[in-house]
PDB file of C-alpha atoms in Angstrom:
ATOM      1  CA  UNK A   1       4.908  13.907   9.778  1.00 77.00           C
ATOM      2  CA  UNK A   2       3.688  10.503  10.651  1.00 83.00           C
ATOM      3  CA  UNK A   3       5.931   6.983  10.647  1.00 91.00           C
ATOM      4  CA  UNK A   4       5.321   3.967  10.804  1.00 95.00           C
ATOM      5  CA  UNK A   5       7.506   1.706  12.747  1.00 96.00           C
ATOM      6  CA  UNK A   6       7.259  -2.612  11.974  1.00 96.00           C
ATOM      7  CA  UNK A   7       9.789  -3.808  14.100  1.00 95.00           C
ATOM      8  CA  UNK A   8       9.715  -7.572  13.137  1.00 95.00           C
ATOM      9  CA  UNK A   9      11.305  -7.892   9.686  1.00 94.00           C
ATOM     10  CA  UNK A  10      10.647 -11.852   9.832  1.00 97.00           C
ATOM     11  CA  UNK A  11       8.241 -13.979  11.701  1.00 97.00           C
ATOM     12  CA  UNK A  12       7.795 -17.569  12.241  1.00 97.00           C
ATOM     13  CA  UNK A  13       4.245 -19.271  12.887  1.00 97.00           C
ATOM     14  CA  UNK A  14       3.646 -23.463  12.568  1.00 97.00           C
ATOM     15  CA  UNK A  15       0.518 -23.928  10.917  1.00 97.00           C
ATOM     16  CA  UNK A  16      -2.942 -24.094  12.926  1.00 97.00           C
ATOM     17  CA  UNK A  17      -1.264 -21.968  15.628  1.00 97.00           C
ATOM     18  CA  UNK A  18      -1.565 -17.929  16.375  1.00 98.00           C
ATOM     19  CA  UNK A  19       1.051 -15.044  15.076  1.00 98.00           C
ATOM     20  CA  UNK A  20       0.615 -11.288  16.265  1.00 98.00           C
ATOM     21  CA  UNK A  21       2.738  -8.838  14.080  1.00 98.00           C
ATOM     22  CA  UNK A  22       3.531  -5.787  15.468  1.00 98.00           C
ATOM     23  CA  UNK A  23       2.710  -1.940  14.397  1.00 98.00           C
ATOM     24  CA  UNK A  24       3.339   1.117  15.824  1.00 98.00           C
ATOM     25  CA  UNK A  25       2.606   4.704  14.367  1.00 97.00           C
ATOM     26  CA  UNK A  26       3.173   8.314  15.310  1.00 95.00           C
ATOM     27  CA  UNK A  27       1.022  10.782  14.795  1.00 91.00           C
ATOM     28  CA  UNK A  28      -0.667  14.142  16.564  1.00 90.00           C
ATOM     29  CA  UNK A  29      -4.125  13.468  14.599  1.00 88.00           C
ATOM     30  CA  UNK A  30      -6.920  12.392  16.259  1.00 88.00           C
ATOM     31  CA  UNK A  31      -9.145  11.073  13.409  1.00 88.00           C
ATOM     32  CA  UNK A  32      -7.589   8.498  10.918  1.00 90.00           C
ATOM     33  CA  UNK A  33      -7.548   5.219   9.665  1.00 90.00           C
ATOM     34  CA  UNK A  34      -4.855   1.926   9.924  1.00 94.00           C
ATOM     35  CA  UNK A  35      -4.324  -0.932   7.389  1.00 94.00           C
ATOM     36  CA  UNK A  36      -3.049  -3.960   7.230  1.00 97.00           C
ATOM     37  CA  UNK A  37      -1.996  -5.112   3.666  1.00 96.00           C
ATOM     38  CA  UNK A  38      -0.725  -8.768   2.742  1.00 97.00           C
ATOM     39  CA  UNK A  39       1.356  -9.610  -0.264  1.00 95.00           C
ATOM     40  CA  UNK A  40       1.331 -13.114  -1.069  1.00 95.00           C
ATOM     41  CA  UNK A  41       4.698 -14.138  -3.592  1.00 91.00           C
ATOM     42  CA  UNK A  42       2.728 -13.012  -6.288  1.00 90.00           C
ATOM     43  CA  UNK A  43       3.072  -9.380  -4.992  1.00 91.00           C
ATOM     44  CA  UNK A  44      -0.677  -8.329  -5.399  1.00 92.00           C
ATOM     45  CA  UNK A  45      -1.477  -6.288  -2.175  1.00 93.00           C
ATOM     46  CA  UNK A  46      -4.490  -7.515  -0.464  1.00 94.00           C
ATOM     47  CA  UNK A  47      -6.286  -5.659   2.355  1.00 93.00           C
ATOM     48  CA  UNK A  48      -6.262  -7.773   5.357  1.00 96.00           C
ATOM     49  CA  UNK A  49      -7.934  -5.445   7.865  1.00 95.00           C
ATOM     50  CA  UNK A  50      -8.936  -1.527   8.150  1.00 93.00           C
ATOM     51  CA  UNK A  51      -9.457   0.344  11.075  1.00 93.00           C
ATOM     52  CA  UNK A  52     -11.222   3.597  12.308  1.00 90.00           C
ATOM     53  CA  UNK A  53      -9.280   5.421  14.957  1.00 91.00           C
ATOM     54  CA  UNK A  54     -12.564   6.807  15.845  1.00 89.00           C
ATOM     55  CA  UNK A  55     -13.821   3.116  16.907  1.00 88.00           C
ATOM     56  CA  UNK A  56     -12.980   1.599  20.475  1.00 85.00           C
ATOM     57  CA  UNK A  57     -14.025  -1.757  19.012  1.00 92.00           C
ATOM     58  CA  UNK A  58     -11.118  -3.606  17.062  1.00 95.00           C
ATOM     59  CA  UNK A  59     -11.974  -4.578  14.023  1.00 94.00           C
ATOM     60  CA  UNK A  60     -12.142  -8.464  12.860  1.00 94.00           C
ATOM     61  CA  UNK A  61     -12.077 -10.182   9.640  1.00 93.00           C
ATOM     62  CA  UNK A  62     -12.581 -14.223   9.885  1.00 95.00           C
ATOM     63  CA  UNK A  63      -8.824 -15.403  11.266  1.00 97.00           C
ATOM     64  CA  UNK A  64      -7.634 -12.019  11.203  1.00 97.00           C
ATOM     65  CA  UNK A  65      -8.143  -9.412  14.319  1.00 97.00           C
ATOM     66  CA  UNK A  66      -6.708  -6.379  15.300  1.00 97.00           C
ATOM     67  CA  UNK A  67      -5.133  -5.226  18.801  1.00 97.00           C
ATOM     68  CA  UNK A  68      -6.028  -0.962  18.639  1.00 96.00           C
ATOM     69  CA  UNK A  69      -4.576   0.885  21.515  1.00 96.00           C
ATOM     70  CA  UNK A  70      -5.044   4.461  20.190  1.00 95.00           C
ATOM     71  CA  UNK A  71      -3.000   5.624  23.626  1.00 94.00           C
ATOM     72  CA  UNK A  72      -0.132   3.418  22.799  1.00 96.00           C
ATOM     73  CA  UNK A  73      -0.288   4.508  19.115  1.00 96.00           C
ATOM     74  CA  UNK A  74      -0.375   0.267  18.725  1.00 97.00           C
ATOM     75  CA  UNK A  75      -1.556  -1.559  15.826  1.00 97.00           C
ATOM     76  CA  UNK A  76      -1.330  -5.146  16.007  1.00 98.00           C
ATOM     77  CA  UNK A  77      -2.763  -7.975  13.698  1.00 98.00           C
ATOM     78  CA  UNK A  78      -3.175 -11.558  15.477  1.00 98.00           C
ATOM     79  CA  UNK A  79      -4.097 -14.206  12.509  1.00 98.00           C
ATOM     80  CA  UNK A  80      -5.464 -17.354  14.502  1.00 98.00           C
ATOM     81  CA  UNK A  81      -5.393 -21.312  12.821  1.00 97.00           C
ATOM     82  CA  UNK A  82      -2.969 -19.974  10.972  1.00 97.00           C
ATOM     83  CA  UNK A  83      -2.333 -21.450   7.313  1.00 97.00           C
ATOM     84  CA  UNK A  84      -0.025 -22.298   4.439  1.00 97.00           C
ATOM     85  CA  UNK A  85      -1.226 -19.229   2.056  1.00 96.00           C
ATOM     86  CA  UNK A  86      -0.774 -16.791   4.956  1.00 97.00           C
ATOM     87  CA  UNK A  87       2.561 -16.900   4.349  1.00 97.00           C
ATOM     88  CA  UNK A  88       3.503 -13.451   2.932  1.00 97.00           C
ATOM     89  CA  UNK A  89       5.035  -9.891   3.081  1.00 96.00           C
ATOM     90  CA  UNK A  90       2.615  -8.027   5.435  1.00 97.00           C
ATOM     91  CA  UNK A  91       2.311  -4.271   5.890  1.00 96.00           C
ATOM     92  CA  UNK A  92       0.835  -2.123   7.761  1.00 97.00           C
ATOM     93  CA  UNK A  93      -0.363   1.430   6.929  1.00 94.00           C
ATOM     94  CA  UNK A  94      -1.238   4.619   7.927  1.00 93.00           C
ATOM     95  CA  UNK A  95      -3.670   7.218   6.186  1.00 89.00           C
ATOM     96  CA  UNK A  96      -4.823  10.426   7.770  1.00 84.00           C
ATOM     97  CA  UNK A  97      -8.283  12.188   6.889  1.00 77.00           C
ATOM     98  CA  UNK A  98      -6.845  14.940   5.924  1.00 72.00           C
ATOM     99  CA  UNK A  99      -6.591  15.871   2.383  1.00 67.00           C
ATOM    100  CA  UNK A 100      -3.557  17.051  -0.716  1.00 64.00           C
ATOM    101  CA  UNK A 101      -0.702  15.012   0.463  1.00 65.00           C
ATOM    102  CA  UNK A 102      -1.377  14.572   3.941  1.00 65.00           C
ATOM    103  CA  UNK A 103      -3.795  11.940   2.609  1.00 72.00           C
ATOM    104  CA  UNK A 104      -1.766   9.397   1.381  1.00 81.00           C
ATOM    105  CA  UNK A 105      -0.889   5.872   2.908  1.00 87.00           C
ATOM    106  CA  UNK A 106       2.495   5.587   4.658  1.00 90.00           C
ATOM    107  CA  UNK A 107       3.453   2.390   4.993  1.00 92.00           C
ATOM    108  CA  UNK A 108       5.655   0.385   7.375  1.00 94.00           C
ATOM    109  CA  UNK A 109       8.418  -1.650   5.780  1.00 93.00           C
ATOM    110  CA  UNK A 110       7.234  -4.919   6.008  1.00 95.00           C
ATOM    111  CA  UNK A 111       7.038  -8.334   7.951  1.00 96.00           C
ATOM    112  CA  UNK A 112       7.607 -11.221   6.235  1.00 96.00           C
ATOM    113  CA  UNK A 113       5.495 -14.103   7.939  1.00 98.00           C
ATOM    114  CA  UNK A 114       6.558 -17.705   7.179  1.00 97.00           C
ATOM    115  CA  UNK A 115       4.555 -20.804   8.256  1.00 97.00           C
ATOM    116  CA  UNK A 116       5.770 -23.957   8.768  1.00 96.00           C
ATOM    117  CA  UNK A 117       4.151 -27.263   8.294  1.00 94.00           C
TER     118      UNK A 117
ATOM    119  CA  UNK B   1     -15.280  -4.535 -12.078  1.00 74.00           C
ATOM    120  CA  UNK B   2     -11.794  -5.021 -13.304  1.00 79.00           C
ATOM    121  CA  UNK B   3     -10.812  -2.992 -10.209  1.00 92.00           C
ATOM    122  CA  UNK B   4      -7.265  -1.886 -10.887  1.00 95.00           C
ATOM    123  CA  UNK B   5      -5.279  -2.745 -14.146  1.00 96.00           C
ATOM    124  CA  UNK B   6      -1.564  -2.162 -14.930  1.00 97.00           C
ATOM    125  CA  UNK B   7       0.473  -2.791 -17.815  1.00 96.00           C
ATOM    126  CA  UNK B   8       2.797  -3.750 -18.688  1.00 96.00           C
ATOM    127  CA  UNK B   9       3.409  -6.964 -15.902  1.00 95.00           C
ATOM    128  CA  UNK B  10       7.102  -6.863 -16.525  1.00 96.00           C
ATOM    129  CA  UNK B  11       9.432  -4.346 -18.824  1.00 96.00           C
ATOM    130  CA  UNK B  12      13.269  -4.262 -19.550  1.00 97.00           C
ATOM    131  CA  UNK B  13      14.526  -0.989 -20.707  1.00 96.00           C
ATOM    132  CA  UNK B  14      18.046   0.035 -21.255  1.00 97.00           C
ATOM    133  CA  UNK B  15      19.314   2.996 -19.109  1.00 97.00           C
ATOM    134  CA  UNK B  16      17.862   6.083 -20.833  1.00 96.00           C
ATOM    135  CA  UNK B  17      14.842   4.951 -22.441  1.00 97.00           C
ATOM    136  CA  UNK B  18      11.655   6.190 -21.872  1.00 95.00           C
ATOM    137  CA  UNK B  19       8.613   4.385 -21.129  1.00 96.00           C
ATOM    138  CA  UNK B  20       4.747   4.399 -19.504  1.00 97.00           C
ATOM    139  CA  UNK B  21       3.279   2.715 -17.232  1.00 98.00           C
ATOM    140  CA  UNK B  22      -0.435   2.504 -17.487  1.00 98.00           C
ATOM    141  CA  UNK B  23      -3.017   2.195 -14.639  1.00 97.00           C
ATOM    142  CA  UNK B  24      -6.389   2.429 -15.150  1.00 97.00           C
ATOM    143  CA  UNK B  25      -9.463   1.934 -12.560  1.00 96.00           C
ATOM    144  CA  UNK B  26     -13.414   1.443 -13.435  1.00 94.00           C
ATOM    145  CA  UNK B  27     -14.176   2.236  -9.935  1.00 91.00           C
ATOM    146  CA  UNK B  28     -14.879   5.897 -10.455  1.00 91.00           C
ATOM    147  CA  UNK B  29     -12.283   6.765  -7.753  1.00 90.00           C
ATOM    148  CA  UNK B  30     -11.131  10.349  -7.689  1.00 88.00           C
ATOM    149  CA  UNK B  31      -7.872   9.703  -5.840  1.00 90.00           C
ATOM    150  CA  UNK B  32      -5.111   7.975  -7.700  1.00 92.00           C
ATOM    151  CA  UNK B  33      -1.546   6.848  -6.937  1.00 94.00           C
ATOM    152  CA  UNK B  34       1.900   5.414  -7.760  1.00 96.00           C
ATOM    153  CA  UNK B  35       4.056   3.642  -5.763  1.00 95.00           C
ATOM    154  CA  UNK B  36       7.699   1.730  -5.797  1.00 96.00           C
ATOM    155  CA  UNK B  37       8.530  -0.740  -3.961  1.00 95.00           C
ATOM    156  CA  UNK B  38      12.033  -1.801  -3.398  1.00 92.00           C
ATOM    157  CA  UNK B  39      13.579  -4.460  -0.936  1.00 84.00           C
ATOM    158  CA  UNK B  40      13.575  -3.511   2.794  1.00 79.00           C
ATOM    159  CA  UNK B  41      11.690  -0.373   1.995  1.00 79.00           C
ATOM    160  CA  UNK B  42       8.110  -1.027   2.356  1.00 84.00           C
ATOM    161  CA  UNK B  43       6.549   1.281  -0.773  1.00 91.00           C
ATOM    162  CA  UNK B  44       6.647   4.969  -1.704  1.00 92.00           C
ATOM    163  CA  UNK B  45       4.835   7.452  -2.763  1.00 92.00           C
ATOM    164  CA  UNK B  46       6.217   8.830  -6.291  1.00 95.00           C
ATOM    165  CA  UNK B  47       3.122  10.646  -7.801  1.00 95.00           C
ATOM    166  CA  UNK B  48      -0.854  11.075  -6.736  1.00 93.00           C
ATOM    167  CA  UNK B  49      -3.579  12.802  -8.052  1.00 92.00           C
ATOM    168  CA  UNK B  50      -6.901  13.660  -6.205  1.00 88.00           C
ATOM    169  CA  UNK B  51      -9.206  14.438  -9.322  1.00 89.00           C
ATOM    170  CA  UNK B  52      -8.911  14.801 -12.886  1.00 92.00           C
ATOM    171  CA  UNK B  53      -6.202  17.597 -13.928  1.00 93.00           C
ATOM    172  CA  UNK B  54      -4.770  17.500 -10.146  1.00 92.00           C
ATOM    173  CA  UNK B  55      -1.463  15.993  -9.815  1.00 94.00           C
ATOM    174  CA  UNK B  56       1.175  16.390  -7.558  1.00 92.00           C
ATOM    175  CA  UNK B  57       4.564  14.813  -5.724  1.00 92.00           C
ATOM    176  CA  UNK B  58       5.003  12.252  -3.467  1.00 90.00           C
ATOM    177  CA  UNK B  59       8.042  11.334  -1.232  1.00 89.00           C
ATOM    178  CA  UNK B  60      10.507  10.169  -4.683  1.00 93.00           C
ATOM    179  CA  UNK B  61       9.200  11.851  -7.645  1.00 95.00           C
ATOM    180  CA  UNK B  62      12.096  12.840  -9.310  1.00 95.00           C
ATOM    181  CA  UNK B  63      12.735  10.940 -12.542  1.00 95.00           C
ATOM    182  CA  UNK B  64       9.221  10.800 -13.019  1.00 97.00           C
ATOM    183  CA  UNK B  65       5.997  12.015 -14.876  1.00 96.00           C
ATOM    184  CA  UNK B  66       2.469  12.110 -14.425  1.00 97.00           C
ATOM    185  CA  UNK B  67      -1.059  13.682 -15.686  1.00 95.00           C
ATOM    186  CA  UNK B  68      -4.252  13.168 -15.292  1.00 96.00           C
ATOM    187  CA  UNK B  69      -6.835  13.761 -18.187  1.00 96.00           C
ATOM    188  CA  UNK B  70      -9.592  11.243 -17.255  1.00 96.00           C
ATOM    189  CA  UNK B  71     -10.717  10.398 -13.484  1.00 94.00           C
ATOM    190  CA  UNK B  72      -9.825   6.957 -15.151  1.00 96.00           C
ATOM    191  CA  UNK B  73      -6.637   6.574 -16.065  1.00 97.00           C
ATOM    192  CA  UNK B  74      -3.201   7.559 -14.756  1.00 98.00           C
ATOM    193  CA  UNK B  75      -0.278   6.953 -16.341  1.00 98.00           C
ATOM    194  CA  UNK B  76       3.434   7.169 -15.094  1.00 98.00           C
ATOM    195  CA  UNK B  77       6.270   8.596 -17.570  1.00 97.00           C
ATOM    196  CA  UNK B  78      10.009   7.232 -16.745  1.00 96.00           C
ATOM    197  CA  UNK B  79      11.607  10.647 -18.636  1.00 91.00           C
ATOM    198  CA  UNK B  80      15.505   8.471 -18.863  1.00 96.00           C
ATOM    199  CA  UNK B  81      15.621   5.482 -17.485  1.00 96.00           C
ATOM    200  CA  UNK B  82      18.242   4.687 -14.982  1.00 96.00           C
ATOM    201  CA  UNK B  83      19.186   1.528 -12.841  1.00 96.00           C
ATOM    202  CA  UNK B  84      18.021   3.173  -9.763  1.00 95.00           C
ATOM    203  CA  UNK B  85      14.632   3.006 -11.228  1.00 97.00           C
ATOM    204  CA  UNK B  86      14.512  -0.870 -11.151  1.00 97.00           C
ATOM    205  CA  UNK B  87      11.723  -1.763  -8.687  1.00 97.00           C
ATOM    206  CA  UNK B  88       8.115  -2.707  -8.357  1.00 96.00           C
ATOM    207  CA  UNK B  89       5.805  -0.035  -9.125  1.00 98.00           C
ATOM    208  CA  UNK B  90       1.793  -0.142  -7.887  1.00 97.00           C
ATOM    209  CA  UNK B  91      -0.448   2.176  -8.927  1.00 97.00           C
ATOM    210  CA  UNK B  92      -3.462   2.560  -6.260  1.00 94.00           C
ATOM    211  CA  UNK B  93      -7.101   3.882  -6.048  1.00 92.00           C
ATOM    212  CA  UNK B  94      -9.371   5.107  -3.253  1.00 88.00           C
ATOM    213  CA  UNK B  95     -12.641   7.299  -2.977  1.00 82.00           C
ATOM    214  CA  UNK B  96     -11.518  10.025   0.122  1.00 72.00           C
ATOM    215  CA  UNK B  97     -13.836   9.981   2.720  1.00 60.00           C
ATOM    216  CA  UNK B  98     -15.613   7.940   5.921  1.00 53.00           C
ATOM    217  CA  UNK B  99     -15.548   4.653   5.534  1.00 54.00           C
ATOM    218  CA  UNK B 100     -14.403   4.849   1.785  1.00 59.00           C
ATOM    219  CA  UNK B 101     -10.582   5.394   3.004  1.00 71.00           C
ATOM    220  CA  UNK B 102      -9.378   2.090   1.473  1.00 80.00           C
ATOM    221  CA  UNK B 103      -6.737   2.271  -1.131  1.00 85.00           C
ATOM    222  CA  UNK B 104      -7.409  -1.002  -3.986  1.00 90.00           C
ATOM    223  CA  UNK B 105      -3.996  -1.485  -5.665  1.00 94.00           C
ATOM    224  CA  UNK B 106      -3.110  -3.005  -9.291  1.00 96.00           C
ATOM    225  CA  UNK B 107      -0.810  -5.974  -9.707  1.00 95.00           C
ATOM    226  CA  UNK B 108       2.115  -4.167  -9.831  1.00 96.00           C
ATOM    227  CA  UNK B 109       4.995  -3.919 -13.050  1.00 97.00           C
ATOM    228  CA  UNK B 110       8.273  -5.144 -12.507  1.00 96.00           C
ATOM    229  CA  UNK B 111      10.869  -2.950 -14.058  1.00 97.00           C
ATOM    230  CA  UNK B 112      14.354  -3.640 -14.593  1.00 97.00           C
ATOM    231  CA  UNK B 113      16.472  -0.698 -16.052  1.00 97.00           C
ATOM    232  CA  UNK B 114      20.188  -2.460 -17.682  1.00 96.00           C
TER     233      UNK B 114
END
């Protein structure tokens, strides 16, 4: 079965600077996908950032990039200029290709990200 | 699109009351879920379906109830409330397939069981 291991329960980040959260997964599949999910006080879950395991390029969304090392099973998020209203709960996720209930997200437990002023 | 709805936003029930949760999605997804999410445990999966008339368990479904009559709604049954079913609860929707992988999620309900 595939895990999910986030091994920073709380980060720190002052404001305008860069944060990289950390993700690793385990899994024997070759095709799937990662996630990263924020969610803001309000508890709404927002995807950040999705990734094809089947892509050497990391994927980027404005601020927010990815570190994929598919060897490493490694999943990191780096959020650059970093802002009040990134601070949050994030999470990252896994979700194999496979279908039934192989194919559901299995999610880390969390990094709360706090950014100072 | 209204994407993914939930109601109710927050519920109180006494311990052995029943209650549903709706979710609902205009997105035409065929794969549906519920979630819980409870402190220092990231969220997990109680119920998903895959289609209309397809359900089946997650990782905690016990305590729970689900069906699946139209692609767009999926409701969750709480059969007797109990305490240990206080928590956050998302419901989820995703097409399967490609690029189409990403799960949308509701708002979430808050439920606290006295």
């Amino acid at each position: 079965a595939q895990t999910v291991t986030q091994s920073q329960p709380e980060m720190s980040v002052q404001e305008a600077e860069t944060v990289t959260l950390s993700c690793t997964y385990d899994t024997s599949e070759s095709d799937y996908y990662l996630f990263w999910y924020k969610q803001p006080p309000s508890r709404q879950m927002i995807l950040v950032i999705r990734q094809e395991a089947y892509k050497q390029q990391n994927a980027t969304e404005n601020r927010f990039s990815v570190n994929f090392q598919k060897a490493a099973k490694s999943f990191s998020l780096k959020i650059s200029d970093s802002q009040l209203g990134d601070a949050a709960m994030y999470f990252c996720a896994y979700r194999s290709p496979l279908g039934g209930s192989q194919g559901n997200l299995i999610f880390g437990k969390g990094t709360k990200l706090s950014v100072k002023p | 699109n209204a994407g993914v709805t939930q109601t109710p936003k927050f519920q109180v029930l006494k311990t052995g009351q029943s209650m549903t949760l709706q979710c609902a999605q205009d997105m035409n997804h065929e794969y549906m879920s519920w979630y819980r999410q409870d402190p220092g445990m990231g969220l997990r999966l109680i119920h998903y379906s895959v289609g209309a008339g397809i359900t089946d368990q997650g990782e905690v479904p016990n305590g729970y109830n689900v069906s699946r009559s139209t692609t767009e709604d999926f409701p969750l049954r709480l059969l007797s409330a109990a305490p240990s079913q206080t928590s956050v609860y998302f419901c989820a929707s995703s097409y399967r397939g490609g690029s189409r992988e990403t799960q949308y999620f509701g708002p979430g309900t808050r439920l606290l069981v006295l």
